[in-house]
PDB file of C-alpha atoms in Angstrom:
ATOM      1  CA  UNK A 216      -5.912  94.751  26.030  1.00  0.00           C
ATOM      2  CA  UNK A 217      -4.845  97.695  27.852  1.00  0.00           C
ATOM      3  CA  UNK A 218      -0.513  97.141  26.906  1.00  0.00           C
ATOM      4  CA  UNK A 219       1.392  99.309  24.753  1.00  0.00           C
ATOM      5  CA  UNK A 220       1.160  97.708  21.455  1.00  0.00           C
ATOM      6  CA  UNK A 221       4.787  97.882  21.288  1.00  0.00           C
ATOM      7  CA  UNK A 222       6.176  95.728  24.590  1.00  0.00           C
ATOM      8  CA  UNK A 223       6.051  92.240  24.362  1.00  0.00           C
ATOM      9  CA  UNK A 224       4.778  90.207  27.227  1.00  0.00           C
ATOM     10  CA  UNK A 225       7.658  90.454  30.227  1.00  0.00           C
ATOM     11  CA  UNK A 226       7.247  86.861  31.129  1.00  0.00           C
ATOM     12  CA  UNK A 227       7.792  85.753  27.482  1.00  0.00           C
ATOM     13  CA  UNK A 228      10.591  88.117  27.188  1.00  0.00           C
ATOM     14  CA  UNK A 229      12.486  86.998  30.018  1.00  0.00           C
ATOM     15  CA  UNK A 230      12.036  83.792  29.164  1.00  0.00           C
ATOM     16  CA  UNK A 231      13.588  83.925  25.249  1.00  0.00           C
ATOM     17  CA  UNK A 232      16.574  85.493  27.017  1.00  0.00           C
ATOM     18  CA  UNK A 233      17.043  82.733  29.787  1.00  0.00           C
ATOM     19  CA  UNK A 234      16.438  80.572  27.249  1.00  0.00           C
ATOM     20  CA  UNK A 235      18.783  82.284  24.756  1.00  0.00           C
ATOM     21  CA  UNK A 236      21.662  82.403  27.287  1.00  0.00           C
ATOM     22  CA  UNK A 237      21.009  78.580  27.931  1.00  0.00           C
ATOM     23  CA  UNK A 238      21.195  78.007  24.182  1.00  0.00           C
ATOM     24  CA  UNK A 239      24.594  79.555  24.029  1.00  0.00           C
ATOM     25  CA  UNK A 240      26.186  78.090  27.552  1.00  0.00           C
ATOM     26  CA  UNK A 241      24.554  74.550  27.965  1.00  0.00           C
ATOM     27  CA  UNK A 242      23.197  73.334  24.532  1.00  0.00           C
ATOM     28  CA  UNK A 243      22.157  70.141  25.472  1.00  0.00           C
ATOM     29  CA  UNK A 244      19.975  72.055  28.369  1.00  0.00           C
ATOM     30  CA  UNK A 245      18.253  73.777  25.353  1.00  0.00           C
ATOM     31  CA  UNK A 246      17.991  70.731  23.663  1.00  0.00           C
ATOM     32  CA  UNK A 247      16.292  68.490  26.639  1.00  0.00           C
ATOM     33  CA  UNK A 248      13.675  71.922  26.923  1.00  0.00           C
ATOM     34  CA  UNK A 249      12.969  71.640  23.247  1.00  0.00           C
ATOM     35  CA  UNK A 250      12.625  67.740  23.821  1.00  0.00           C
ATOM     36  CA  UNK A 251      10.197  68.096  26.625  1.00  0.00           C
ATOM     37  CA  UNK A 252       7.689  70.783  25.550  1.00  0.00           C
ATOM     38  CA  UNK A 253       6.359  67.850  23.417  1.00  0.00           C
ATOM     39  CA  UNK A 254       5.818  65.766  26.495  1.00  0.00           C
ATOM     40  CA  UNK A 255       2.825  65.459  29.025  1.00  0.00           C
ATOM     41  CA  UNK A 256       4.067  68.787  31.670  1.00  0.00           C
ATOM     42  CA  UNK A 257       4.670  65.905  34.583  1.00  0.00           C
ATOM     43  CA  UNK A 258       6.168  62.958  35.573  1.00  0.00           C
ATOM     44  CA  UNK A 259       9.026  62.967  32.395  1.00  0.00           C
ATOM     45  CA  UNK A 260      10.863  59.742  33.197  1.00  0.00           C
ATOM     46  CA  UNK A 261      14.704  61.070  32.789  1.00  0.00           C
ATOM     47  CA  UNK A 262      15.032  57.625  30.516  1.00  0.00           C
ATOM     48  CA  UNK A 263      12.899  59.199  27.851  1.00  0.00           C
ATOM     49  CA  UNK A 264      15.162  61.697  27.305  1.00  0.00           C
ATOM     50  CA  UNK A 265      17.576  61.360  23.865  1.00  0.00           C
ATOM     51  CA  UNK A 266      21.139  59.656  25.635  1.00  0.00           C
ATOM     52  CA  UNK A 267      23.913  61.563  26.632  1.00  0.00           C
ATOM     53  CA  UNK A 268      26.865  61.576  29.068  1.00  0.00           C
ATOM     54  CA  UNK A 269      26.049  60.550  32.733  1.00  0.00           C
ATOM     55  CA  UNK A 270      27.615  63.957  33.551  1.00  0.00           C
ATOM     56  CA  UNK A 271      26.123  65.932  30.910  1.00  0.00           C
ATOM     57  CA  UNK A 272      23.126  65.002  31.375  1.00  0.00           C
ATOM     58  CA  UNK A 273      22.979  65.868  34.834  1.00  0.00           C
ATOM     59  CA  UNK A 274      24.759  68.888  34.623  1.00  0.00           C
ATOM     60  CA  UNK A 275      22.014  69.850  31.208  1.00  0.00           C
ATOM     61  CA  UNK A 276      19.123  69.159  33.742  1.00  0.00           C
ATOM     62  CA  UNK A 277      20.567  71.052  36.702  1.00  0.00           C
ATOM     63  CA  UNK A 278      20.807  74.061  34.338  1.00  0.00           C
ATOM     64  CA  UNK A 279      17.087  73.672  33.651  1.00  0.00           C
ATOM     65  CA  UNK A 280      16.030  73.627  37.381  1.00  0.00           C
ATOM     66  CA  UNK A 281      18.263  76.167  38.101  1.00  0.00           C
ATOM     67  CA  UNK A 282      16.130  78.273  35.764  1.00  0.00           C
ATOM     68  CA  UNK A 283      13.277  77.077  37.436  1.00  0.00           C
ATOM     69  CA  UNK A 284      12.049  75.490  33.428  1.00  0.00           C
ATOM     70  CA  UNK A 285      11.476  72.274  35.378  1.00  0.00           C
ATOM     71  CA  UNK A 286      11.605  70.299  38.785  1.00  0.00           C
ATOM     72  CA  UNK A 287      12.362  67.146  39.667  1.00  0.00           C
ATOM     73  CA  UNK A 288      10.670  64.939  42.328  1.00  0.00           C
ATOM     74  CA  UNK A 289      11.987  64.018  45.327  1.00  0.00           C
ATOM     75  CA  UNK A 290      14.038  60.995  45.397  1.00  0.00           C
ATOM     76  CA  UNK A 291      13.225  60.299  41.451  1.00  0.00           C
ATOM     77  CA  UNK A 292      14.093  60.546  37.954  1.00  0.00           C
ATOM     78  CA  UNK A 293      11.323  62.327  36.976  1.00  0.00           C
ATOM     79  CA  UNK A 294      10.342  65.771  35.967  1.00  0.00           C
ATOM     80  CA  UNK A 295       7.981  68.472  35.608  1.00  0.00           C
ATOM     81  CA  UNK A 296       8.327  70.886  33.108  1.00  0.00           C
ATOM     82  CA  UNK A 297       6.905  74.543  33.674  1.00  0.00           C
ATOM     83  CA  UNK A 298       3.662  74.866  31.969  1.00  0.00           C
ATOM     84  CA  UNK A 299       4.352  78.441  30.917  1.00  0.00           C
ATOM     85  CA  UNK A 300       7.679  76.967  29.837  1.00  0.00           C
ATOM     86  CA  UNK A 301       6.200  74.888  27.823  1.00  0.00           C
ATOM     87  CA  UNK A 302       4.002  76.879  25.971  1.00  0.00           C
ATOM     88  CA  UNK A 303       6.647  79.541  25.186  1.00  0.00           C
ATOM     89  CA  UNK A 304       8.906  76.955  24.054  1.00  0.00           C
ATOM     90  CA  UNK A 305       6.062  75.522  21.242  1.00  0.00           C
ATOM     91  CA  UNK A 306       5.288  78.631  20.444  1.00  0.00           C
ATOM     92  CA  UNK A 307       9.271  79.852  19.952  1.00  0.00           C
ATOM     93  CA  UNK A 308       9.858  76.560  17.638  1.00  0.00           C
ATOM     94  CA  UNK A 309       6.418  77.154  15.900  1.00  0.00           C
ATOM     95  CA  UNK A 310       8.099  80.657  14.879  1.00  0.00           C
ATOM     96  CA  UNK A 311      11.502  79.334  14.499  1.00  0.00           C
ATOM     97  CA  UNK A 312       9.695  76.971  11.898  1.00  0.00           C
ATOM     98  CA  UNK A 313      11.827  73.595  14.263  1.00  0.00           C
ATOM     99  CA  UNK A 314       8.341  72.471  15.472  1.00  0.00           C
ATOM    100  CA  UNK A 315       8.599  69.613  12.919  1.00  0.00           C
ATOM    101  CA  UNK A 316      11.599  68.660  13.545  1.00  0.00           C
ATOM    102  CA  UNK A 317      11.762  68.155  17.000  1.00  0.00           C
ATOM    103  CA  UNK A 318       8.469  66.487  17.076  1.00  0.00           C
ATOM    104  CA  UNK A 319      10.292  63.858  14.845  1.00  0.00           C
ATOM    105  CA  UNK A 320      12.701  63.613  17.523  1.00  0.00           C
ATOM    106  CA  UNK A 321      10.762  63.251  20.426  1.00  0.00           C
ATOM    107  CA  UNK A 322       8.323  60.669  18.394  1.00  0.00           C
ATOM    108  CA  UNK A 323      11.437  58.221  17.172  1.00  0.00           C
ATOM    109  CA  UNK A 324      12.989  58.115  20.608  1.00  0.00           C
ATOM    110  CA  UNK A 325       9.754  57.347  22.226  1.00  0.00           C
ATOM    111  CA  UNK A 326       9.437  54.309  19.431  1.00  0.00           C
ATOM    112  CA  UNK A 327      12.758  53.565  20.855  1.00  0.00           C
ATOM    113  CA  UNK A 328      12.210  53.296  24.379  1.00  0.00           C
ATOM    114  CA  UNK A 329       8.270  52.560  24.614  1.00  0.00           C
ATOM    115  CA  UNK A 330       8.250  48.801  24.851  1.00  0.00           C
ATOM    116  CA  UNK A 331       5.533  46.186  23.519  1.00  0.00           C
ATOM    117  CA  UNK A 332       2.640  46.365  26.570  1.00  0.00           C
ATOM    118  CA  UNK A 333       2.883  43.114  28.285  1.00  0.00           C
ATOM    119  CA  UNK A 334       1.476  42.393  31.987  1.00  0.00           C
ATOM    120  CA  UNK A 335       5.585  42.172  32.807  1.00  0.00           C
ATOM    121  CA  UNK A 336       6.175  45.583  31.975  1.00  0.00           C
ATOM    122  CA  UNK A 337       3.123  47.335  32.728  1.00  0.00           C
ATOM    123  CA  UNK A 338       4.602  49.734  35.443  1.00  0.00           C
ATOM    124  CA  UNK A 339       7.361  50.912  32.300  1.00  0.00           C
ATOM    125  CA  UNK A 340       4.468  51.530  29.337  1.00  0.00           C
ATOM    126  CA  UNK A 341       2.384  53.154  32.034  1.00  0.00           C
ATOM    127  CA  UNK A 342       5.351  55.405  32.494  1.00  0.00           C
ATOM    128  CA  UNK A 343       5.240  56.465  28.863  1.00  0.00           C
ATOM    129  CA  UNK A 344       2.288  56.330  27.639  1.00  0.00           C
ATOM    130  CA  UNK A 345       0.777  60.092  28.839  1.00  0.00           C
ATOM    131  CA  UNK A 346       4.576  61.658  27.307  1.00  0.00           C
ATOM    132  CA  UNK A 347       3.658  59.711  23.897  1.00  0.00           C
ATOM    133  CA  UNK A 348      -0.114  60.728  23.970  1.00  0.00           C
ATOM    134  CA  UNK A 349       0.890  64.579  24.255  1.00  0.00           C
ATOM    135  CA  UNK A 350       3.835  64.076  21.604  1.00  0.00           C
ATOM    136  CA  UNK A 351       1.317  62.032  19.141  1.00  0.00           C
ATOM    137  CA  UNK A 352      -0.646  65.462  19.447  1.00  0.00           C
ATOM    138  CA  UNK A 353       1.629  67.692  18.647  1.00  0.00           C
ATOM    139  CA  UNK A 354       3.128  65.265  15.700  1.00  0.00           C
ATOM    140  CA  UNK A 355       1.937  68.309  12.830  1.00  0.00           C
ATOM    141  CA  UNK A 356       4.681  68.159  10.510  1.00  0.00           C
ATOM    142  CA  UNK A 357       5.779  65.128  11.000  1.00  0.00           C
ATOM    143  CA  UNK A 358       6.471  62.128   8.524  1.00  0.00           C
ATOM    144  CA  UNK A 359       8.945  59.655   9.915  1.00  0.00           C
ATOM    145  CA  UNK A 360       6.004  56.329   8.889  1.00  0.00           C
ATOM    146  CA  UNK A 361       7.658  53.529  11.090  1.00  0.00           C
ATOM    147  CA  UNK A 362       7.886  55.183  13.740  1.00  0.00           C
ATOM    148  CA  UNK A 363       4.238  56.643  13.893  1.00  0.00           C
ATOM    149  CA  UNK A 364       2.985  53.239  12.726  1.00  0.00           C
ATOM    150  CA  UNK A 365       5.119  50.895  15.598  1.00  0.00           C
ATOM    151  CA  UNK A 366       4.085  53.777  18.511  1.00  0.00           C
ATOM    152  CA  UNK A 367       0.529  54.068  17.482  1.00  0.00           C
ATOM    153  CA  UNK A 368      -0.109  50.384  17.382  1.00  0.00           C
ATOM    154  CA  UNK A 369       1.926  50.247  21.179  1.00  0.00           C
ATOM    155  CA  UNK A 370      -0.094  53.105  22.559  1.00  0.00           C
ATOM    156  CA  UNK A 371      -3.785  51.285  20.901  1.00  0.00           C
ATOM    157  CA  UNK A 372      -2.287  47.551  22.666  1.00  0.00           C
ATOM    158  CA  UNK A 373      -1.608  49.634  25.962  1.00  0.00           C
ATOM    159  CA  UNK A 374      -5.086  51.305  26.190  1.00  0.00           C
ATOM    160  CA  UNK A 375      -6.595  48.042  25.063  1.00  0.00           C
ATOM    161  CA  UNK A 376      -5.207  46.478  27.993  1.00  0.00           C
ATOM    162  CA  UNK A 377      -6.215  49.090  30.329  1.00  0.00           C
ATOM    163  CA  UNK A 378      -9.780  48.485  29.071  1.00  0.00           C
ATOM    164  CA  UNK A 379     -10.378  51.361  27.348  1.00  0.00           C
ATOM    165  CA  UNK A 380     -11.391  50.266  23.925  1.00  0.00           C
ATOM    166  CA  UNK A 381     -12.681  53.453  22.690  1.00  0.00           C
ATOM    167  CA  UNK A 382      -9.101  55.190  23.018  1.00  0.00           C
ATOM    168  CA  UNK A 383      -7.482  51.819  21.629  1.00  0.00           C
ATOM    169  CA  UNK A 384      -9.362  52.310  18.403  1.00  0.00           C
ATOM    170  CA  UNK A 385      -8.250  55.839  17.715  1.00  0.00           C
TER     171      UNK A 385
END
């Protein structure tokens, strides 16, 4: 309310130009970032992310933290993505008009790694299901059938066996 019309937020603008340098040195950092703004902001398994190099993908997410875009827990493969991070980044693909096609992304590789929910593999699902909530969300623009169809009916059978019928059914 009381800015200069003119300047654009600094926190936004510093970001676009991190982001914009990491775009142009490390593009498979910019890719995971894209990737990840369509996931729940905590606990992102590593294995969710699209495949890459051993080495490249560990040198990708080490340029991320050393931006401080995301953290990774101690003595894990998981991250946390920075929620202002992550809204500047939806917002920046929104604009870009990419929003629909990196949703696409995100939603076939979690149909590729987001197994049938048995008992066995409860502790892997569990891992996955709050990243494919969010990215089911966020799926505007989006028209890949299968792979809506196969991760919907996965996400209902894992929420069914959780016991929580009313989510199952939506």
């Amino acid at each position: 309310r009381h800015r200069y019309k003119d300047i654009q937020n600094p926190v936004a603008t510093t970001w676009l130009i991190s982001f914009q340098h990491i775009s142009e040195h490390d593009p498979l950092a910019a890719d995971y970032l894209r990737f990840m703004c369509f996931l729940a902001g905590k606990d992102i398994p590593q294995s969710v992310l699209p495949p890459s190099g051993r080495l490249k993908t560990i040198d990708a997410l080490g340029t991320l933290k050393a931006y401080a875009f995301i953290s990774q827990h101690k003595e894990s493969d998981t991250y946390d993505i920075h929620p202002l991070v992550q809204i500047s980044m939806l917002c920046w693909l929104a604009q870009t008009g990419e929003q629909g096609e990196w949703a696409a992304k995100v939603l076939q590789r979690l149909a590729d790694v987001f197994p049938v929910p048995k008992h066995e593999n409860r502790e892997e699902w569990i891992r996955y299901l709050p990243h494919t909530q969010r990215a089911l969300e966020l799926r505007k623009g989006t028209e890949d059938r299968d792979a809506l169809t196969g991760l919907l009916s996965r996400v209902g059978e894992s929420f069914h066996q959780l016991g929580k019928y009313e989510d199952a059914e939506r």
